[in-house]
PDB file of C-alpha atoms in Angstrom:
ATOM      1  CA  MET A   1       0.000   0.000   0.000  1.00  0.00           C
ATOM      2  CA  TYR A   2       1.027   3.571  -0.551  1.00  0.00           C
ATOM      3  CA  GLU A   3       2.109   5.589   2.479  1.00  0.00           C
ATOM      4  CA  LEU A   4       1.589   9.317   2.045  1.00  0.00           C
ATOM      5  CA  ILE A   5       3.472  11.617   4.403  1.00  0.00           C
ATOM      6  CA  THR A   6       1.951  15.060   4.892  1.00  0.00           C
ATOM      7  CA  ALA A   7       2.074  17.880   7.430  1.00  0.00           C
ATOM      8  CA  ASN A   8      -0.363  20.112   9.296  1.00  0.00           C
ATOM      9  CA  ARG A   9      -3.784  20.357   7.694  1.00  0.00           C
ATOM     10  CA  ASN A  10      -4.056  24.065   8.424  1.00  0.00           C
ATOM     11  CA  TYR A  11      -0.769  25.075   6.839  1.00  0.00           C
ATOM     12  CA  SER A  12       0.510  22.542   4.330  1.00  0.00           C
ATOM     13  CA  SER A  13      -0.814  23.412   0.894  1.00  0.00           C
ATOM     14  CA  TRP A  14       1.635  21.118  -0.896  1.00  0.00           C
ATOM     15  CA  SER A  15       0.473  18.210   1.279  1.00  0.00           C
ATOM     16  CA  LEU A  16      -3.136  18.823   0.349  1.00  0.00           C
ATOM     17  CA  ARG A  17      -2.556  18.281  -3.372  1.00  0.00           C
ATOM     18  CA  PRO A  18      -1.747  14.528  -3.433  1.00  0.00           C
ATOM     19  CA  TRP A  19      -3.887  13.854  -0.365  1.00  0.00           C
ATOM     20  CA  VAL A  20      -7.052  15.237  -1.937  1.00  0.00           C
ATOM     21  CA  LEU A  21      -6.227  13.701  -5.316  1.00  0.00           C
ATOM     22  CA  MET A  22      -5.782  10.209  -3.902  1.00  0.00           C
ATOM     23  CA  THR A  23      -8.793  10.552  -1.628  1.00  0.00           C
ATOM     24  CA  ALA A  24     -11.062  11.868  -4.383  1.00  0.00           C
ATOM     25  CA  LEU A  25      -9.995   9.137  -6.818  1.00  0.00           C
ATOM     26  CA  GLY A  26     -10.353   6.378  -4.237  1.00  0.00           C
ATOM     27  CA  ILE A  27      -6.666   5.433  -4.266  1.00  0.00           C
ATOM     28  CA  ALA A  28      -6.039   3.714  -0.939  1.00  0.00           C
ATOM     29  CA  PHE A  29      -3.115   4.903   1.159  1.00  0.00           C
ATOM     30  CA  ARG A  30      -1.770   4.914   4.685  1.00  0.00           C
ATOM     31  CA  ASP A  31      -2.062   8.463   6.034  1.00  0.00           C
ATOM     32  CA  ARG A  32       1.000   9.624   7.997  1.00  0.00           C
ATOM     33  CA  VAL A  33       1.188  13.130   9.439  1.00  0.00           C
ATOM     34  CA  GLU A  34       4.543  14.712  10.314  1.00  0.00           C
ATOM     35  CA  PRO A  35       3.636  18.161  11.647  1.00  0.00           C
ATOM     36  CA  PHE A  36       5.563  21.384  11.339  1.00  0.00           C
ATOM     37  CA  THR A  37       6.742  21.890  14.914  1.00  0.00           C
ATOM     38  CA  LYS A  38       9.293  24.679  14.408  1.00  0.00           C
ATOM     39  CA  PRO A  39      10.224  27.246  11.760  1.00  0.00           C
ATOM     40  CA  ALA A  40      12.799  24.925  10.159  1.00  0.00           C
ATOM     41  CA  ASN A  41      11.905  21.226   9.883  1.00  0.00           C
ATOM     42  CA  TYR A  42      14.454  20.332   7.207  1.00  0.00           C
ATOM     43  CA  GLU A  43      16.692  18.044   9.230  1.00  0.00           C
ATOM     44  CA  ASP A  44      13.750  16.196  10.789  1.00  0.00           C
ATOM     45  CA  PHE A  45      12.000  15.715   7.457  1.00  0.00           C
ATOM     46  CA  ARG A  46      15.210  14.517   5.807  1.00  0.00           C
ATOM     47  CA  SER A  47      14.628  11.233   7.639  1.00  0.00           C
ATOM     48  CA  PHE A  48      11.877  10.404   5.131  1.00  0.00           C
ATOM     49  CA  SER A  49      12.358  12.815   2.200  1.00  0.00           C
ATOM     50  CA  PRO A  50      15.560  13.788   0.373  1.00  0.00           C
ATOM     51  CA  THR A  51      14.333  17.363   0.024  1.00  0.00           C
ATOM     52  CA  GLY A  52      13.493  17.733   3.705  1.00  0.00           C
ATOM     53  CA  GLN A  53       9.960  18.676   2.676  1.00  0.00           C
ATOM     54  CA  VAL A  54       6.465  17.231   2.480  1.00  0.00           C
ATOM     55  CA  PRO A  55       4.690  15.576   0.809  1.00  0.00           C
ATOM     56  CA  ALA A  56       6.432  12.283   0.208  1.00  0.00           C
ATOM     57  CA  LEU A  57       4.975   9.021  -1.039  1.00  0.00           C
ATOM     58  CA  LEU A  58       6.487   5.702   0.016  1.00  0.00           C
ATOM     59  CA  HIS A  59       5.761   2.798  -2.304  1.00  0.00           C
ATOM     60  CA  GLU A  60       7.500  -0.504  -3.027  1.00  0.00           C
ATOM     61  CA  GLY A  61      10.766   0.685  -1.565  1.00  0.00           C
ATOM     62  CA  ARG A  62      10.677   3.989  -3.427  1.00  0.00           C
ATOM     63  CA  THR A  63      10.466   7.482  -1.999  1.00  0.00           C
ATOM     64  CA  VAL A  64       8.526   9.656  -4.425  1.00  0.00           C
ATOM     65  CA  TYR A  65       8.739  13.322  -3.454  1.00  0.00           C
ATOM     66  CA  ASP A  66       7.253  16.668  -4.482  1.00  0.00           C
ATOM     67  CA  SER A  67       3.526  17.030  -5.151  1.00  0.00           C
ATOM     68  CA  LEU A  68       4.038  17.037  -8.921  1.00  0.00           C
ATOM     69  CA  GLY A  69       6.410  14.075  -8.793  1.00  0.00           C
ATOM     70  CA  ILE A  70       3.825  12.138  -6.800  1.00  0.00           C
ATOM     71  CA  THR A  71       1.079  13.082  -9.252  1.00  0.00           C
ATOM     72  CA  LEU A  72       3.098  11.910 -12.246  1.00  0.00           C
ATOM     73  CA  TYR A  73       3.928   8.669 -10.443  1.00  0.00           C
ATOM     74  CA  LEU A  74       0.256   8.037  -9.699  1.00  0.00           C
ATOM     75  CA  ALA A  75      -0.765   8.880 -13.265  1.00  0.00           C
ATOM     76  CA  ASP A  76       1.389   6.004 -14.498  1.00  0.00           C
ATOM     77  CA  ARG A  77      -0.553   3.607 -12.263  1.00  0.00           C
ATOM     78  CA  HIS A  78      -4.127   4.898 -11.993  1.00  0.00           C
ATOM     79  CA  ALA A  79      -6.798   6.149 -14.351  1.00  0.00           C
ATOM     80  CA  GLY A  80      -8.432   9.472 -13.661  1.00  0.00           C
ATOM     81  CA  VAL A  81      -5.416  11.557 -12.657  1.00  0.00           C
ATOM     82  CA  TRP A  82      -5.684  13.383 -15.999  1.00  0.00           C
ATOM     83  CA  PRO A  83      -8.746  13.886 -18.213  1.00  0.00           C
ATOM     84  CA  THR A  84      -9.271  11.414 -21.031  1.00  0.00           C
ATOM     85  CA  ASP A  85     -10.206  14.093 -23.580  1.00  0.00           C
ATOM     86  CA  PRO A  86      -6.962  15.177 -25.325  1.00  0.00           C
ATOM     87  CA  ASP A  87      -7.733  18.913 -25.231  1.00  0.00           C
ATOM     88  CA  ALA A  88      -8.801  18.814 -21.607  1.00  0.00           C
ATOM     89  CA  ARG A  89      -5.782  16.695 -20.724  1.00  0.00           C
ATOM     90  CA  ALA A  90      -3.347  19.148 -22.317  1.00  0.00           C
ATOM     91  CA  TRP A  91      -5.037  22.102 -20.606  1.00  0.00           C
ATOM     92  CA  ALA A  92      -5.087  20.351 -17.218  1.00  0.00           C
ATOM     93  CA  GLN A  93      -1.417  19.455 -17.445  1.00  0.00           C
ATOM     94  CA  CYS A  94      -0.448  23.023 -18.344  1.00  0.00           C
ATOM     95  CA  ALA A  95      -2.607  24.494 -15.566  1.00  0.00           C
ATOM     96  CA  THR A  96      -1.159  22.041 -13.053  1.00  0.00           C
ATOM     97  CA  ALA A  97       2.402  22.902 -14.080  1.00  0.00           C
ATOM     98  CA  GLU A  98       1.624  26.627 -13.908  1.00  0.00           C
ATOM     99  CA  MET A  99       0.280  26.254 -10.385  1.00  0.00           C
ATOM    100  CA  HIS A 100       3.266  24.197  -9.346  1.00  0.00           C
ATOM    101  CA  SER A 101       5.847  26.720 -10.561  1.00  0.00           C
ATOM    102  CA  GLY A 102       4.061  30.058 -10.282  1.00  0.00           C
ATOM    103  CA  PHE A 103       1.866  32.334  -8.186  1.00  0.00           C
ATOM    104  CA  ALA A 104       4.629  33.333  -5.770  1.00  0.00           C
ATOM    105  CA  ALA A 105       2.814  36.457  -4.600  1.00  0.00           C
ATOM    106  CA  LEU A 106      -0.296  34.456  -3.704  1.00  0.00           C
ATOM    107  CA  ARG A 107       1.794  31.984  -1.723  1.00  0.00           C
ATOM    108  CA  ASN A 108       3.641  34.716   0.168  1.00  0.00           C
ATOM    109  CA  ASP A 109       0.873  37.285   0.675  1.00  0.00           C
ATOM    110  CA  CYS A 110      -1.979  34.838   1.313  1.00  0.00           C
ATOM    111  CA  THR A 111      -0.394  32.025   3.291  1.00  0.00           C
ATOM    112  CA  MET A 112      -2.625  28.997   3.711  1.00  0.00           C
ATOM    113  CA  ASN A 113      -4.534  28.613   6.947  1.00  0.00           C
ATOM    114  CA  VAL A 114      -7.745  26.645   6.603  1.00  0.00           C
ATOM    115  CA  GLY A 115      -9.283  27.557   9.938  1.00  0.00           C
ATOM    116  CA  VAL A 116      -9.291  31.346   9.859  1.00  0.00           C
ATOM    117  CA  ARG A 117     -10.769  34.270   7.962  1.00  0.00           C
ATOM    118  CA  VAL A 118      -8.627  37.306   7.194  1.00  0.00           C
ATOM    119  CA  THR A 119      -9.117  40.821   5.898  1.00  0.00           C
ATOM    120  CA  PRO A 120      -6.006  41.046   3.734  1.00  0.00           C
ATOM    121  CA  LYS A 121      -3.600  43.944   3.675  1.00  0.00           C
ATOM    122  CA  PRO A 122      -3.696  46.094   0.504  1.00  0.00           C
ATOM    123  CA  MET A 123      -2.853  43.880  -2.431  1.00  0.00           C
ATOM    124  CA  SER A 124       0.463  44.331  -4.209  1.00  0.00           C
ATOM    125  CA  GLU A 125       0.509  44.567  -7.990  1.00  0.00           C
ATOM    126  CA  ALA A 126       2.026  41.093  -8.084  1.00  0.00           C
ATOM    127  CA  LEU A 127      -0.789  39.631  -5.996  1.00  0.00           C
ATOM    128  CA  GLN A 128      -3.407  41.404  -8.103  1.00  0.00           C
ATOM    129  CA  ALA A 129      -1.833  39.868 -11.209  1.00  0.00           C
ATOM    130  CA  ASN A 130      -1.847  36.404  -9.597  1.00  0.00           C
ATOM    131  CA  VAL A 131      -5.518  36.658  -8.642  1.00  0.00           C
ATOM    132  CA  ALA A 132      -6.434  37.933 -12.103  1.00  0.00           C
ATOM    133  CA  ARG A 133      -4.637  35.005 -13.708  1.00  0.00           C
ATOM    134  CA  ILE A 134      -6.347  32.513 -11.398  1.00  0.00           C
ATOM    135  CA  ARG A 135      -9.705  34.018 -12.265  1.00  0.00           C
ATOM    136  CA  GLU A 136      -8.824  33.739 -15.966  1.00  0.00           C
ATOM    137  CA  LEU A 137      -7.777  30.090 -15.611  1.00  0.00           C
ATOM    138  CA  PHE A 138     -10.867  29.089 -13.671  1.00  0.00           C
ATOM    139  CA  GLU A 139     -13.231  30.809 -16.080  1.00  0.00           C
ATOM    140  CA  GLU A 140     -11.407  29.374 -19.107  1.00  0.00           C
ATOM    141  CA  GLY A 141     -11.530  25.819 -17.808  1.00  0.00           C
ATOM    142  CA  LEU A 142     -15.172  25.972 -16.809  1.00  0.00           C
ATOM    143  CA  THR A 143     -16.212  27.580 -20.105  1.00  0.00           C
ATOM    144  CA  LYS A 144     -14.109  25.422 -22.408  1.00  0.00           C
ATOM    145  CA  PHE A 145     -14.799  22.044 -20.805  1.00  0.00           C
ATOM    146  CA  GLY A 146     -18.245  22.578 -19.308  1.00  0.00           C
ATOM    147  CA  GLY A 147     -17.507  22.047 -15.612  1.00  0.00           C
ATOM    148  CA  PRO A 148     -18.244  21.429 -12.882  1.00  0.00           C
ATOM    149  CA  TRP A 149     -14.516  20.694 -12.473  1.00  0.00           C
ATOM    150  CA  LEU A 150     -11.740  22.721 -14.020  1.00  0.00           C
ATOM    151  CA  ALA A 151     -11.124  20.325 -16.918  1.00  0.00           C
ATOM    152  CA  GLY A 152     -14.596  18.873 -17.381  1.00  0.00           C
ATOM    153  CA  PRO A 153     -17.002  16.527 -15.637  1.00  0.00           C
ATOM    154  CA  ASP A 154     -14.451  14.660 -13.504  1.00  0.00           C
ATOM    155  CA  PHE A 155     -12.138  15.635 -10.650  1.00  0.00           C
ATOM    156  CA  THR A 156      -8.509  15.513 -11.853  1.00  0.00           C
ATOM    157  CA  ALA A 157      -5.033  16.639 -10.827  1.00  0.00           C
ATOM    158  CA  ALA A 158      -5.834  20.165 -12.006  1.00  0.00           C
ATOM    159  CA  ASP A 159      -8.494  20.435  -9.302  1.00  0.00           C
ATOM    160  CA  ALA A 160      -6.168  18.912  -6.718  1.00  0.00           C
ATOM    161  CA  PHE A 161      -3.400  21.405  -7.446  1.00  0.00           C
ATOM    162  CA  PHE A 162      -5.724  24.382  -7.121  1.00  0.00           C
ATOM    163  CA  ALA A 163      -7.462  22.966  -4.023  1.00  0.00           C
ATOM    164  CA  PRO A 164      -5.195  24.967  -1.649  1.00  0.00           C
ATOM    165  CA  VAL A 165      -6.070  28.074  -3.675  1.00  0.00           C
ATOM    166  CA  ALA A 166      -9.752  27.454  -2.954  1.00  0.00           C
ATOM    167  CA  PHE A 167      -9.014  27.589   0.771  1.00  0.00           C
ATOM    168  CA  ARG A 168      -6.987  30.765   0.268  1.00  0.00           C
ATOM    169  CA  ILE A 169      -9.801  32.377  -1.727  1.00  0.00           C
ATOM    170  CA  ARG A 170     -12.202  31.705   1.118  1.00  0.00           C
ATOM    171  CA  THR A 171      -9.785  32.720   3.865  1.00  0.00           C
ATOM    172  CA  TYR A 172      -8.914  36.073   2.288  1.00  0.00           C
ATOM    173  CA  GLY A 173     -12.144  36.782   0.404  1.00  0.00           C
ATOM    174  CA  LEU A 174     -10.438  36.944  -3.007  1.00  0.00           C
ATOM    175  CA  ASP A 175     -12.569  37.743  -6.055  1.00  0.00           C
ATOM    176  CA  VAL A 176     -12.278  35.149  -8.822  1.00  0.00           C
ATOM    177  CA  GLY A 177     -15.439  36.098 -10.700  1.00  0.00           C
ATOM    178  CA  ALA A 178     -17.312  33.230 -12.308  1.00  0.00           C
ATOM    179  CA  GLY A 179     -14.542  30.947 -11.048  1.00  0.00           C
ATOM    180  CA  GLN A 180     -16.252  31.089  -7.661  1.00  0.00           C
ATOM    181  CA  ALA A 181     -18.549  28.326  -8.929  1.00  0.00           C
ATOM    182  CA  TRP A 182     -15.565  25.964  -8.954  1.00  0.00           C
ATOM    183  CA  VAL A 183     -14.422  27.200  -5.525  1.00  0.00           C
ATOM    184  CA  ASP A 184     -17.842  26.389  -4.079  1.00  0.00           C
ATOM    185  CA  GLN A 185     -17.810  23.015  -5.851  1.00  0.00           C
ATOM    186  CA  ILE A 186     -14.461  21.876  -4.488  1.00  0.00           C
ATOM    187  CA  LEU A 187     -14.980  23.213  -0.973  1.00  0.00           C
ATOM    188  CA  ALA A 188     -18.087  21.027  -0.793  1.00  0.00           C
ATOM    189  CA  HIS A 189     -16.250  17.892  -1.956  1.00  0.00           C
ATOM    190  CA  PRO A 190     -16.201  15.187   0.760  1.00  0.00           C
ATOM    191  CA  ALA A 191     -12.395  14.962   0.624  1.00  0.00           C
ATOM    192  CA  MET A 192     -12.021  18.707   1.176  1.00  0.00           C
ATOM    193  CA  LEU A 193     -14.577  18.639   3.970  1.00  0.00           C
ATOM    194  CA  GLU A 194     -12.589  15.882   5.686  1.00  0.00           C
ATOM    195  CA  TRP A 195      -9.316  17.807   5.325  1.00  0.00           C
ATOM    196  CA  GLU A 196     -11.037  20.867   6.790  1.00  0.00           C
ATOM    197  CA  ARG A 197     -12.477  18.838   9.663  1.00  0.00           C
ATOM    198  CA  GLN A 198      -9.013  17.611  10.559  1.00  0.00           C
ATOM    199  CA  ALA A 199      -7.566  21.105  10.174  1.00  0.00           C
ATOM    200  CA  LEU A 200     -10.053  22.622  12.610  1.00  0.00           C
ATOM    201  CA  ALA A 201      -9.458  19.846  15.145  1.00  0.00           C
ATOM    202  CA  GLU A 202      -5.662  19.754  15.122  1.00  0.00           C
ATOM    203  CA  SER A 203      -3.899  21.294  18.113  1.00  0.00           C
ATOM    204  CA  TRP A 204      -0.570  22.250  16.500  1.00  0.00           C
ATOM    205  CA  ARG A 205       0.288  25.942  16.369  1.00  0.00           C
ATOM    206  CA  GLU A 206       3.648  26.640  14.766  1.00  0.00           C
ATOM    207  CA  VAL A 207       4.993  30.097  15.614  1.00  0.00           C
ATOM    208  CA  GLY A 208       6.503  30.833  12.204  1.00  0.00           C
ATOM    209  CA  HIS A 209       3.344  29.966  10.291  1.00  0.00           C
ATOM    210  CA  GLU A 210       1.197  31.962  12.697  1.00  0.00           C
ATOM    211  CA  GLU A 211       3.470  34.995  12.279  1.00  0.00           C
ATOM    212  CA  GLU A 212       3.235  34.684   8.510  1.00  0.00           C
ATOM    213  CA  LEU A 213      -0.552  34.654   8.812  1.00  0.00           C
ATOM    214  CA  ARG A 214      -0.632  37.821  10.911  1.00  0.00           C
ATOM    215  CA  ALA A 215       1.600  39.546   8.364  1.00  0.00           C
ATOM    216  CA  CYS A 216      -0.974  38.845   5.657  1.00  0.00           C
ATOM    217  CA  GLY A 217      -3.766  40.867   7.237  1.00  0.00           C
ATOM    218  CA  ALA A 218      -6.199  41.170  10.122  1.00  0.00           C
ATOM    219  CA  ILE A 219      -7.675  37.917  11.442  1.00  0.00           C
ATOM    220  CA  THR A 220     -11.437  38.346  11.738  1.00  0.00           C
ATOM    221  CA  ALA A 221     -12.424  34.791  12.712  1.00  0.00           C
ATOM    222  CA  ASP A 222     -10.661  31.664  13.960  1.00  0.00           C
ATOM    223  CA  TYR A 223     -12.643  28.441  13.756  1.00  0.00           C
ATOM    224  CA  ARG A 224      -9.896  26.114  14.985  1.00  0.00           C
ATOM    225  CA  THR A 225     -11.028  24.142  18.010  1.00  0.00           C
ATOM    226  CA  GLY A 226      -7.988  21.993  18.704  1.00  0.00           C
TER     227      GLY A 226
END
């Protein structure tokens, strides 16, 4: 069986990608959480990942690391990771790669925290450009392939890679236009609801991540109960 190593549900956007993909597609795995407990976890995480980062997938003696690396590995072994329609497949792969390598301002200025709501600080030009591009991508995918998912009727890796963005959009109240239909769709998915349930219940509070959150804006609500 696969063993998927992830970190805190509130903070770890990279962890969410393969976790929600495997859960949504019904790919069985052993769920192992290695929480962020301090600002630098590199040396601790090196015990299971060569990069000192999460996520990591253990399978048949292999360590498969990085959310995109894991996704490509799974796509070789399971149907449904990518759309079957050639146009939708090409679009989904490009969108996934763009999310994996881009949107630095969104990552830095709207750090992921599932359990809170934030009034963000004034948006930089870079963040405005990131949000505009996300809106464009969402609207393009929904229009071109008919929804309700980004690349058509089925949940794929494209949805999994933008799943952390959906939480960010809700946390910071970002405007993605007609793309909000997809945000509402994925936030209601049973896998996302389970991730959120665990996020609200977990007791870990890592100082560095909490400081990053406060730097992003004013916290208006905190629904974490752990």
